[in-house]
Amino acid sequence: MALDAGSGALGANPVQRVQLQTGVLTLALLLLSLLCTPLRLVFGWTWPARIRKALGLLAFVYAALHFLVYLFDKGILNSDFGLQTILTDIVKRPFITAGFAALLLLVPLALTSFKGSVKRLGFARWTALHRLVYVAAALGVLHYWWGVKKDHTQPLIYAGVLIVLFAVRWLWKKRKPASTGKKRPVGGV
Amino acid sequence: MTDPNKKPQEPASRIVTPASSRREFLKSAGLFTGTAALLGGGLELLSRHPGASAESAAPGSPIVQAKRPLGPYDTSEPITPYEQATTYNNYYEFGTDKADPARMAGTLHTRPWTVKIDGEVKKPQTVDIDTLQSWFPLEDRIYRMRCVEGWSMVMPWLGFPLGSLIRRLEPTSKAKYVQFTALLDPKQFPGQRADVLNWPYVEGLRLDEALHPLAFMAVGLNGRILPGQNGAPLRLVVPWKYGFKGIKAIVRITLTAKQPQTTWSLAAPDEYGFYANVNPKVDHPRWSQATERRIGELSRRATLPFNGYAKEVASLYSGMDLRKYF
């Protein structure tokens, strides 16, 4: 993005371009972080779980950037538009409400991504808290869907991937008691 | 988000010494930074979608380049650079990305080109575009253009008033509306292979709107032949309405007694009305219309009623509830 900005390749409407790109990156990273567990369940790979935290935190960073661009775009510094517009937007427009809610849900997850947090919260509570990522990802996809004017191909792809990822978790959960049962119960995240 | 598998064992299995915890920390920090950099950079590259290059905006051949004083309807606001006006376009027949039209416009052949004129007119006919163009002296019109998505440009069109054409066609007493139909040809319009919208694109105006001196038929831009991505060879320009009313690549003009069913109002009737007058007080259901970004500027500006043409056109809608007839 910085490269493009330097070379003018962000096009005629750079704010919109950056807005879209940070949003898409947030979703892509969130879905990648949600892919780690299914990879372990299906193929027994453990390495994706090691980069899961990085993926999740990076998703949060992009979500925050996405929100900052929105604040800038709505003229937070400009008294003519500013805070009132943003509050109206969040309350009145489901599209913005969904996106904002998703961002809010990611905040506690990012705050409890330190090593000590699991210990402090207790494993069960920490796991329960981090299940919020499911809601956040679903809201994120909905936000993207509503934000598109007509061509829903891209949001549809994200929705499809999310559904597959959820389905794998659900199937494994259902299967587990029936099969060997020697697997330790693990957190779903 | 740490691996829950490993977590419960950790306190017991690991004797924490300053050195080992520092090593651990460095290791995990390194892993995190490396992953972040790799993934961020990789995804960034994958999702990059640079705008169309300058060469796809190669200027068309000049028609006239004469400087003339501003006319009564011209704005003196700075004109949007040709490079941006020709590479940032909504033209779903070429694709839904703003850069698609400039990239794909080469697939459209604008000569030979005929326009069919029919319906409630005394002189129905099919006319060649060059003949049609020769009926009227070409004029420059520097208009603001406001897209329903919240961005705007200033466009120096070249063409003739729509009213001149309508009067020449001699509408019958039954004519109340004008319907425009764009070219339907998936070979020339790759975007028409997907049913994003009902093809062909159809737009319309009430007859009095069409006869208003601001309503314009453009055949050129910046004194040059209209580029394909901007609607060649013939497009409608209605500066007080949202840009989607400005149908491009027109092949048919029909005068009708009934209000035409227009493409966007069929696609999402709650979001895009037949009138589509620029109105900062009537929001799109999903975004505010109070402000807009002029292409080339970073911050937003307030949107003006009827896109700044209220003095000229507001009387066309006196007595109408513009919240209902949006």
Coordinates of C-alpha atoms in Angstrom, one line a residue:
Chain A
M1 CA 0.0 0.0 0.0
A2 CA 2.8 2.4 0.9
L3 CA 4.5 1.5 -2.4
D4 CA 1.4 2.2 -4.3
A5 CA 0.9 5.5 -2.4
G6 CA 4.4 6.5 -3.4
S7 CA 3.9 5.7 -7.1
G8 CA 0.4 7.1 -7.3
A9 CA -1.0 3.7 -8.1
L10 CA -3.7 4.0 -5.4
G11 CA -5.8 5.5 -8.1
A12 CA -8.1 8.4 -8.2
N13 CA -9.7 7.8 -4.8
P14 CA -6.8 6.7 -2.6
V15 CA -8.8 6.9 0.7
Q16 CA -11.4 4.5 -0.6
R17 CA -8.7 2.2 -1.9
V18 CA -6.9 2.1 1.5
Q19 CA -10.3 1.6 3.2
L20 CA -11.2 -1.4 1.1
Q21 CA -7.8 -2.9 1.3
T22 CA -7.4 -2.7 5.1
G23 CA -10.9 -4.2 5.4
V24 CA -10.2 -7.1 3.1
L25 CA -6.9 -7.8 4.8
T26 CA -8.6 -7.9 8.2
L27 CA -11.0 -10.5 7.0
A28 CA -8.4 -12.5 5.2
L29 CA -6.2 -12.6 8.3
L30 CA -9.1 -13.5 10.6
L31 CA -10.1 -16.4 8.4
L32 CA -6.5 -17.6 8.2
S33 CA -6.4 -17.6 12.0
L34 CA -9.6 -19.6 12.1
L35 CA -8.1 -22.0 9.6
C36 CA -5.4 -23.1 12.1
T37 CA -7.6 -25.4 14.2
P38 CA -9.3 -27.2 11.3
L39 CA -5.8 -27.9 9.8
R40 CA -4.9 -29.5 13.1
L41 CA -8.1 -31.5 13.3
V42 CA -8.1 -32.7 9.7
F43 CA -4.4 -33.1 8.9
G44 CA -2.9 -33.2 12.4
W45 CA -0.6 -30.3 11.6
T46 CA 0.5 -28.3 14.7
W47 CA 2.6 -25.6 13.0
P48 CA -0.4 -23.4 12.0
A49 CA -1.4 -23.1 15.7
R50 CA 2.0 -21.5 16.4
I51 CA 1.3 -18.6 14.1
R52 CA -2.3 -18.3 15.1
K53 CA -1.7 -15.5 17.6
A54 CA 0.3 -13.5 15.1
L55 CA -2.5 -13.9 12.5
G56 CA -5.1 -12.8 15.0
L57 CA -3.2 -9.8 16.3
L58 CA -2.3 -8.7 12.7
A59 CA -6.0 -8.9 11.9
F60 CA -6.7 -6.6 14.8
V61 CA -4.0 -4.2 13.6
Y62 CA -5.6 -4.0 10.2
A63 CA -9.1 -3.7 11.7
A64 CA -7.9 -0.8 13.7
L65 CA -6.3 0.8 10.7
H66 CA -9.5 0.3 8.8
F67 CA -11.4 2.1 11.5
L68 CA -8.9 4.9 11.6
V69 CA -9.3 5.5 7.9
Y70 CA -13.0 5.6 8.4
L71 CA -12.6 8.2 11.2
F72 CA -10.4 10.2 8.9
D73 CA -12.8 9.9 6.0
K74 CA -15.8 11.0 8.1
G75 CA -13.8 14.1 9.0
I76 CA -13.3 13.5 12.8
L77 CA -11.0 16.5 12.8
N78 CA -13.5 18.6 10.9
S79 CA -16.2 20.2 13.0
D80 CA -18.6 20.3 10.0
F81 CA -18.9 16.5 9.8
G82 CA -17.1 14.9 12.8
L83 CA -18.2 12.9 15.7
Q84 CA -21.9 13.4 15.4
T85 CA -21.9 11.9 11.8
I86 CA -20.0 8.9 13.1
L87 CA -22.3 8.2 16.0
T88 CA -25.3 8.6 13.7
D89 CA -23.6 6.2 11.3
I90 CA -23.0 3.6 14.0
V91 CA -26.5 3.7 15.4
K92 CA -28.5 4.2 12.2
R93 CA -26.7 2.0 9.6
P94 CA -26.6 -1.8 10.2
F95 CA -23.7 -2.0 7.8
I96 CA -21.6 0.3 10.1
T97 CA -23.0 -1.2 13.3
A98 CA -21.9 -4.7 12.2
G99 CA -18.4 -3.5 11.4
F100 CA -18.0 -1.5 14.6
A101 CA -19.3 -4.4 16.7
A102 CA -16.8 -6.7 15.1
L103 CA -14.0 -4.3 16.0
L104 CA -15.2 -4.0 19.6
L105 CA -15.3 -7.8 19.9
L106 CA -11.7 -8.0 18.7
V107 CA -10.4 -5.6 21.4
P108 CA -10.6 -7.9 24.4
L109 CA -9.1 -10.7 22.3
A110 CA -6.1 -8.5 21.4
L111 CA -5.8 -7.3 25.1
T112 CA -5.7 -10.9 26.3
S113 CA -3.2 -12.2 23.8
F114 CA -0.3 -12.0 26.2
K115 CA 1.1 -15.1 27.6
G116 CA 0.1 -14.3 31.2
S117 CA -3.5 -13.6 30.2
V118 CA -4.4 -17.3 30.0
K119 CA -3.0 -17.9 33.4
R120 CA -4.7 -14.9 34.9
L121 CA -8.1 -15.6 33.4
G122 CA -7.9 -19.3 33.7
F123 CA -7.9 -21.5 30.7
A124 CA -11.7 -22.1 30.5
R125 CA -12.5 -18.4 30.7
W126 CA -9.8 -17.4 28.3
T127 CA -11.1 -20.0 25.8
A128 CA -14.7 -18.9 26.2
L129 CA -13.6 -15.3 25.7
H130 CA -11.7 -16.1 22.6
R131 CA -14.7 -17.8 21.1
L132 CA -15.9 -14.3 20.4
V133 CA -13.7 -14.4 17.3
Y134 CA -16.4 -16.5 15.7
V135 CA -18.9 -13.7 16.2
A136 CA -16.4 -11.1 15.1
A137 CA -15.6 -13.0 11.9
A138 CA -19.3 -13.5 11.0
L139 CA -20.0 -9.8 11.6
G140 CA -17.0 -8.9 9.5
V141 CA -18.3 -10.9 6.6
L142 CA -21.8 -9.4 7.0
H143 CA -20.2 -5.9 7.1
Y144 CA -18.4 -6.6 3.8
W145 CA -21.6 -8.0 2.3
W146 CA -23.7 -5.0 3.2
G147 CA -20.9 -2.6 2.1
V148 CA -20.9 -3.8 -1.5
K149 CA -23.2 -2.1 -3.9
K150 CA -24.1 -4.9 -6.2
D151 CA -21.4 -7.5 -7.1
H152 CA -21.3 -9.9 -4.1
T153 CA -18.7 -12.3 -5.5
Q154 CA -15.9 -11.3 -3.0
P155 CA -18.1 -11.2 0.2
L156 CA -19.6 -14.5 -1.0
I157 CA -16.1 -16.1 -1.1
Y158 CA -15.4 -15.0 2.4
A159 CA -18.8 -16.2 3.6
G160 CA -18.2 -19.6 2.0
V161 CA -14.8 -20.0 3.6
L162 CA -16.1 -19.0 7.0
I163 CA -19.0 -21.5 6.7
V164 CA -16.6 -24.3 5.7
L165 CA -14.3 -23.5 8.7
F166 CA -17.3 -23.5 11.0
A167 CA -18.6 -26.8 9.5
V168 CA -15.2 -28.6 10.0
R169 CA -15.2 -27.6 13.7
W170 CA -18.8 -28.6 14.1
L171 CA -18.4 -32.0 12.4
W172 CA -15.3 -32.8 14.5
K173 CA -17.1 -31.9 17.7
K174 CA -20.0 -34.1 16.8
R175 CA -17.7 -37.0 15.7
K176 CA -15.4 -36.9 18.7
P177 CA -17.5 -38.6 21.4
A178 CA -18.5 -41.4 18.9
S179 CA -14.9 -42.1 17.8
T180 CA -11.9 -43.0 19.9
G181 CA -12.5 -40.6 22.7
K182 CA -8.8 -40.7 23.6
K183 CA -8.4 -37.1 22.4
R184 CA -8.1 -34.7 25.2
P185 CA -11.0 -32.2 25.2
V186 CA -9.6 -29.1 23.6
G187 CA -10.8 -25.6 23.3
G188 CA -12.6 -24.9 20.1
V189 CA -10.7 -21.7 19.2
Chain B
M1 CA -4.1 -16.5 21.1
T2 CA -1.8 -19.2 22.3
D3 CA -2.2 -22.8 21.5
P4 CA -4.7 -24.2 24.0
N5 CA -3.3 -27.7 23.6
K6 CA 0.0 -26.9 25.1
K7 CA -1.1 -24.4 27.6
P8 CA -2.3 -26.4 30.6
Q9 CA 1.0 -28.3 30.9
E10 CA 3.2 -25.3 30.9
P11 CA 3.4 -24.2 34.5
A12 CA 4.5 -27.6 35.6
S13 CA 6.8 -28.6 32.8
R14 CA 8.8 -25.5 32.5
I15 CA 11.3 -24.2 35.1
V16 CA 11.5 -20.5 34.4
T17 CA 14.9 -19.1 34.6
P18 CA 15.6 -15.5 33.5
A19 CA 17.8 -16.8 30.6
S20 CA 15.3 -19.4 29.3
S21 CA 12.4 -17.0 29.6
R22 CA 14.4 -14.4 27.7
R23 CA 15.2 -17.0 25.1
E24 CA 11.5 -18.0 25.0
F25 CA 10.5 -14.4 24.7
L26 CA 12.9 -13.7 21.9
K27 CA 11.9 -16.8 20.1
S28 CA 8.2 -16.1 20.3
A29 CA 8.7 -12.4 19.5
G30 CA 10.8 -13.4 16.5
L31 CA 8.2 -15.9 15.4
F32 CA 5.5 -13.3 15.8
T33 CA 7.3 -10.5 13.9
G34 CA 8.4 -12.8 11.2
T35 CA 5.0 -14.2 10.7
A36 CA 3.4 -10.8 10.8
A37 CA 5.8 -9.4 8.3
L38 CA 5.5 -12.4 5.9
L39 CA 1.8 -12.6 6.0
G40 CA 1.1 -8.9 6.0
G41 CA 3.5 -8.4 3.1
G42 CA 2.3 -11.5 1.2
L43 CA -1.4 -10.8 1.6
E44 CA -0.8 -7.2 0.8
L45 CA 0.8 -8.1 -2.5
L46 CA -2.0 -10.6 -3.3
S47 CA -4.8 -8.2 -2.5
R48 CA -3.1 -5.3 -4.3
H49 CA -5.3 -3.9 -7.0
P50 CA -3.5 -1.0 -8.6
G51 CA -5.5 1.4 -10.7
A52 CA -5.4 1.3 -14.4
S53 CA -2.1 2.6 -15.8
A54 CA -1.7 5.9 -17.6
E55 CA -1.3 4.3 -21.0
S56 CA -4.9 2.9 -20.9
A57 CA -6.0 6.5 -20.5
A58 CA -4.3 7.4 -23.8
P59 CA -6.1 10.5 -25.1
G60 CA -8.6 10.2 -27.9
S61 CA -8.2 12.2 -31.0
P62 CA -9.2 15.9 -30.6
I63 CA -12.5 17.1 -31.9
V64 CA -12.2 20.8 -31.1
Q65 CA -9.8 22.4 -28.6
A66 CA -11.1 25.9 -28.9
K67 CA -11.1 28.0 -25.7
R68 CA -14.3 29.8 -25.1
P69 CA -15.8 31.8 -22.2
L70 CA -17.8 30.0 -19.6
G71 CA -21.4 29.5 -20.5
P72 CA -24.4 30.1 -18.1
Y73 CA -24.4 26.5 -16.8
D74 CA -20.6 26.0 -16.6
T75 CA -18.9 25.7 -13.2
S76 CA -15.6 27.4 -12.8
E77 CA -14.4 24.7 -10.3
P78 CA -11.1 23.0 -11.2
I79 CA -11.6 20.3 -13.8
T80 CA -10.8 16.7 -12.7
P81 CA -7.5 15.6 -14.4
Y82 CA -8.2 13.6 -17.6
E83 CA -6.1 10.8 -16.3
Q84 CA -8.3 10.3 -13.3
A85 CA -11.6 11.0 -15.1
T86 CA -10.8 8.2 -17.6
T87 CA -9.4 5.6 -15.1
Y88 CA -11.9 5.8 -12.3
N89 CA -15.2 4.8 -13.8
N90 CA -18.3 2.8 -12.8
Y91 CA -19.3 0.9 -15.9
Y92 CA -20.5 -2.6 -14.9
E93 CA -20.6 -3.7 -18.6
F94 CA -16.8 -3.7 -18.4
G95 CA -16.6 -5.0 -14.9
T96 CA -17.4 -3.9 -11.3
D97 CA -14.0 -2.6 -10.4
K98 CA -13.4 1.1 -11.1
A99 CA -10.2 0.3 -13.1
D100 CA -12.0 -2.3 -15.3
P101 CA -13.5 0.1 -17.8
A102 CA -10.2 1.7 -18.8
R103 CA -8.6 -1.7 -19.0
M104 CA -11.4 -3.3 -21.1
A105 CA -12.7 -0.4 -23.2
G106 CA -10.7 -1.6 -26.2
T107 CA -13.2 -4.4 -26.7
L108 CA -15.9 -1.9 -27.6
H109 CA -16.2 -0.8 -31.2
T110 CA -18.0 2.6 -31.6
R111 CA -18.0 2.8 -35.4
P112 CA -20.1 1.9 -37.2
W113 CA -22.8 2.8 -34.6
T114 CA -26.5 3.5 -35.1
V115 CA -29.1 4.9 -32.7
K116 CA -32.7 3.7 -33.1
I117 CA -35.3 6.4 -32.3
D118 CA -38.9 5.2 -31.8
G119 CA -42.0 5.3 -29.6
E120 CA -44.1 8.3 -29.3
V121 CA -42.4 10.4 -32.0
K122 CA -43.5 11.7 -35.4
K123 CA -40.2 10.8 -37.0
P124 CA -39.1 7.3 -35.9
Q125 CA -35.8 6.4 -37.5
T126 CA -32.5 4.7 -37.2
V127 CA -29.6 7.1 -37.6
D128 CA -25.9 6.8 -37.9
I129 CA -24.0 8.3 -34.9
D130 CA -22.0 10.7 -37.2
T131 CA -25.1 11.9 -38.9
L132 CA -26.9 12.4 -35.6
Q133 CA -23.9 14.4 -34.3
S134 CA -23.8 16.6 -37.4
W135 CA -27.4 17.7 -36.7
F136 CA -26.2 20.0 -33.9
P137 CA -23.4 22.4 -33.2
L138 CA -21.2 20.8 -30.5
E139 CA -20.9 22.7 -27.2
D140 CA -18.6 22.5 -24.2
R141 CA -20.3 22.0 -20.8
I142 CA -18.3 22.0 -17.6
Y143 CA -20.5 20.1 -15.2
R144 CA -20.1 18.7 -11.7
M145 CA -20.8 15.0 -11.5
R146 CA -21.8 13.3 -8.3
C147 CA -21.8 9.5 -8.0
V148 CA -24.3 7.8 -5.7
E149 CA -21.3 6.2 -3.9
G150 CA -20.2 9.6 -2.5
W151 CA -17.5 10.8 -4.9
S152 CA -17.6 13.6 -7.4
M153 CA -15.7 15.0 -10.4
V154 CA -15.8 18.1 -12.6
M155 CA -16.2 17.0 -16.2
P156 CA -15.8 19.1 -19.3
W157 CA -18.2 17.4 -21.7
L158 CA -18.6 18.1 -25.4
G159 CA -22.0 17.4 -27.1
F160 CA -25.4 18.9 -27.6
P161 CA -28.5 19.6 -25.5
L162 CA -30.8 16.6 -25.2
G163 CA -33.7 19.0 -25.7
S164 CA -32.5 19.9 -29.2
L165 CA -32.6 16.2 -30.2
I166 CA -36.0 15.6 -28.6
R167 CA -37.6 18.6 -30.4
R168 CA -36.1 17.5 -33.7
L169 CA -37.8 14.0 -33.2
E170 CA -41.2 15.7 -32.7
P171 CA -42.8 13.9 -29.7
T172 CA -46.5 13.1 -30.0
S173 CA -48.9 14.4 -27.5
K174 CA -48.8 11.0 -25.7
A175 CA -45.0 11.3 -25.0
K176 CA -44.4 11.7 -21.3
Y177 CA -41.0 10.0 -20.7
V178 CA -37.8 9.3 -22.6
Q179 CA -36.3 5.9 -22.3
F180 CA -32.6 5.2 -23.2
T181 CA -31.2 1.7 -23.9
A182 CA -27.5 0.9 -23.9
L183 CA -25.8 -1.6 -26.2
L184 CA -26.3 -5.3 -25.3
D185 CA -23.4 -7.3 -26.6
P186 CA -21.4 -9.6 -24.2
K187 CA -18.7 -9.9 -26.9
Q188 CA -18.0 -6.2 -26.6
F189 CA -19.0 -5.9 -22.9
P190 CA -17.4 -8.7 -20.9
G191 CA -19.3 -7.6 -17.8
Q192 CA -22.6 -8.5 -19.4
R193 CA -21.6 -12.2 -19.2
A194 CA -22.3 -11.9 -15.5
D195 CA -25.9 -11.1 -14.5
V196 CA -24.9 -8.4 -11.9
L197 CA -27.6 -6.2 -13.4
N198 CA -30.4 -6.8 -15.9
W199 CA -28.8 -6.2 -19.3
P200 CA -29.1 -4.1 -21.3
Y201 CA -28.8 -1.0 -19.1
V202 CA -31.9 1.1 -19.3
E203 CA -32.4 4.6 -18.0
G204 CA -35.1 7.3 -18.4
L205 CA -36.2 10.8 -17.7
R206 CA -39.5 12.6 -17.5
L207 CA -40.0 14.6 -20.7
D208 CA -39.8 17.9 -19.0
E209 CA -36.5 16.8 -17.4
A210 CA -35.2 15.8 -20.8
L211 CA -36.1 19.1 -22.3
H212 CA -34.3 21.1 -19.6
P213 CA -31.4 23.0 -21.1
L214 CA -29.0 21.3 -18.6
A215 CA -29.7 17.8 -19.9
F216 CA -27.0 16.9 -22.3
M217 CA -25.9 14.3 -24.8
A218 CA -22.1 13.9 -24.7
V219 CA -19.9 12.7 -27.5
G220 CA -16.6 14.1 -26.2
L221 CA -14.6 14.9 -23.1
N222 CA -11.9 17.5 -22.7
G223 CA -12.3 18.5 -26.3
R224 CA -11.6 14.9 -27.4
I225 CA -13.7 12.1 -28.7
L226 CA -15.3 10.4 -25.7
P227 CA -13.2 7.5 -24.5
G228 CA -14.9 4.1 -24.4
Q229 CA -14.8 3.9 -20.6
N230 CA -16.6 7.3 -20.3
G231 CA -19.5 6.2 -22.5
A232 CA -18.5 6.4 -26.2
P233 CA -19.9 7.1 -28.6
L234 CA -23.0 8.7 -27.1
R235 CA -24.0 9.1 -23.4
L236 CA -26.5 11.0 -21.3
V237 CA -25.4 13.6 -18.8
V238 CA -27.9 14.9 -16.2
P239 CA -25.7 16.9 -13.8
W240 CA -28.3 17.4 -11.1
K241 CA -28.9 13.6 -10.8
Y242 CA -26.6 10.8 -9.5
G243 CA -24.1 9.5 -12.1
F244 CA -25.9 6.2 -12.7
K245 CA -28.7 8.1 -14.6
G246 CA -26.0 9.0 -17.2
I247 CA -26.5 6.0 -19.4
K248 CA -23.5 5.2 -21.7
A249 CA -23.2 3.6 -25.1
I250 CA -26.8 4.5 -26.1
V251 CA -28.3 2.5 -29.0
R252 CA -31.9 3.4 -28.6
I253 CA -34.0 6.3 -27.6
T254 CA -37.7 5.6 -27.1
L255 CA -40.4 8.2 -26.1
T256 CA -43.0 6.6 -24.0
A257 CA -46.3 7.3 -22.3
K258 CA -45.4 5.3 -19.2
Q259 CA -42.4 5.7 -16.8
P260 CA -39.6 3.4 -18.0
Q261 CA -38.4 0.6 -15.7
T262 CA -34.8 1.6 -15.2
T263 CA -31.9 -0.8 -14.4
W264 CA -30.8 0.3 -11.0
S265 CA -34.3 1.0 -9.7
L266 CA -35.2 -2.6 -10.7
A267 CA -32.0 -4.0 -9.1
A268 CA -32.6 -2.3 -5.7
P269 CA -35.8 -0.3 -5.6
D270 CA -35.3 0.7 -2.0
E271 CA -31.9 2.1 -2.7
Y272 CA -32.0 3.6 -6.2
G273 CA -35.1 5.5 -7.4
F274 CA -36.2 6.6 -10.8
Y275 CA -35.5 10.3 -10.1
A276 CA -32.1 9.9 -8.4
N277 CA -31.8 13.6 -7.8
V278 CA -28.7 14.5 -5.8
N279 CA -30.1 15.2 -2.3
P280 CA -27.9 15.6 0.8
K281 CA -31.0 15.1 3.0
V282 CA -32.1 11.8 1.6
D283 CA -29.5 9.2 2.6
H284 CA -28.8 6.0 0.7
P285 CA -30.0 3.3 3.2
R286 CA -26.4 2.2 3.8
W287 CA -24.5 5.5 3.7
S288 CA -25.1 9.2 4.2
Q289 CA -25.4 11.4 1.1
A290 CA -24.6 14.6 3.1
T291 CA -21.0 14.7 2.0
E292 CA -18.9 13.7 -1.0
R293 CA -15.2 13.4 -1.9
R294 CA -14.1 15.4 -4.9
I295 CA -11.7 13.1 -6.8
G296 CA -8.2 14.4 -6.1
E297 CA -9.0 15.7 -2.7
L298 CA -8.5 13.8 0.6
S299 CA -11.2 15.2 2.8
R300 CA -15.0 15.4 2.2
R301 CA -17.1 18.4 1.3
A302 CA -20.8 19.0 1.8
T303 CA -23.1 17.8 -1.0
L304 CA -25.3 20.5 -2.5
P305 CA -29.1 20.0 -3.2
F306 CA -29.5 19.0 -6.9
N307 CA -25.7 18.9 -7.0
G308 CA -25.6 22.7 -7.0
Y309 CA -28.1 23.1 -9.8
A310 CA -31.1 23.8 -7.5
K311 CA -31.7 27.3 -8.9
E312 CA -32.1 25.8 -12.4
V313 CA -34.1 22.6 -11.7
A314 CA -35.8 22.7 -8.4
S315 CA -39.0 24.0 -10.0
L316 CA -39.3 20.7 -12.0
Y317 CA -40.1 19.0 -8.7
S318 CA -42.3 21.5 -7.0
G319 CA -45.1 19.8 -5.0
M320 CA -43.3 16.4 -5.1
D321 CA -42.1 14.7 -1.9
L322 CA -38.5 14.0 -2.8
R323 CA -38.2 11.5 0.1
K324 CA -40.8 9.4 -1.7
Y325 CA -39.7 10.1 -5.2
F326 CA -36.0 9.7 -4.5

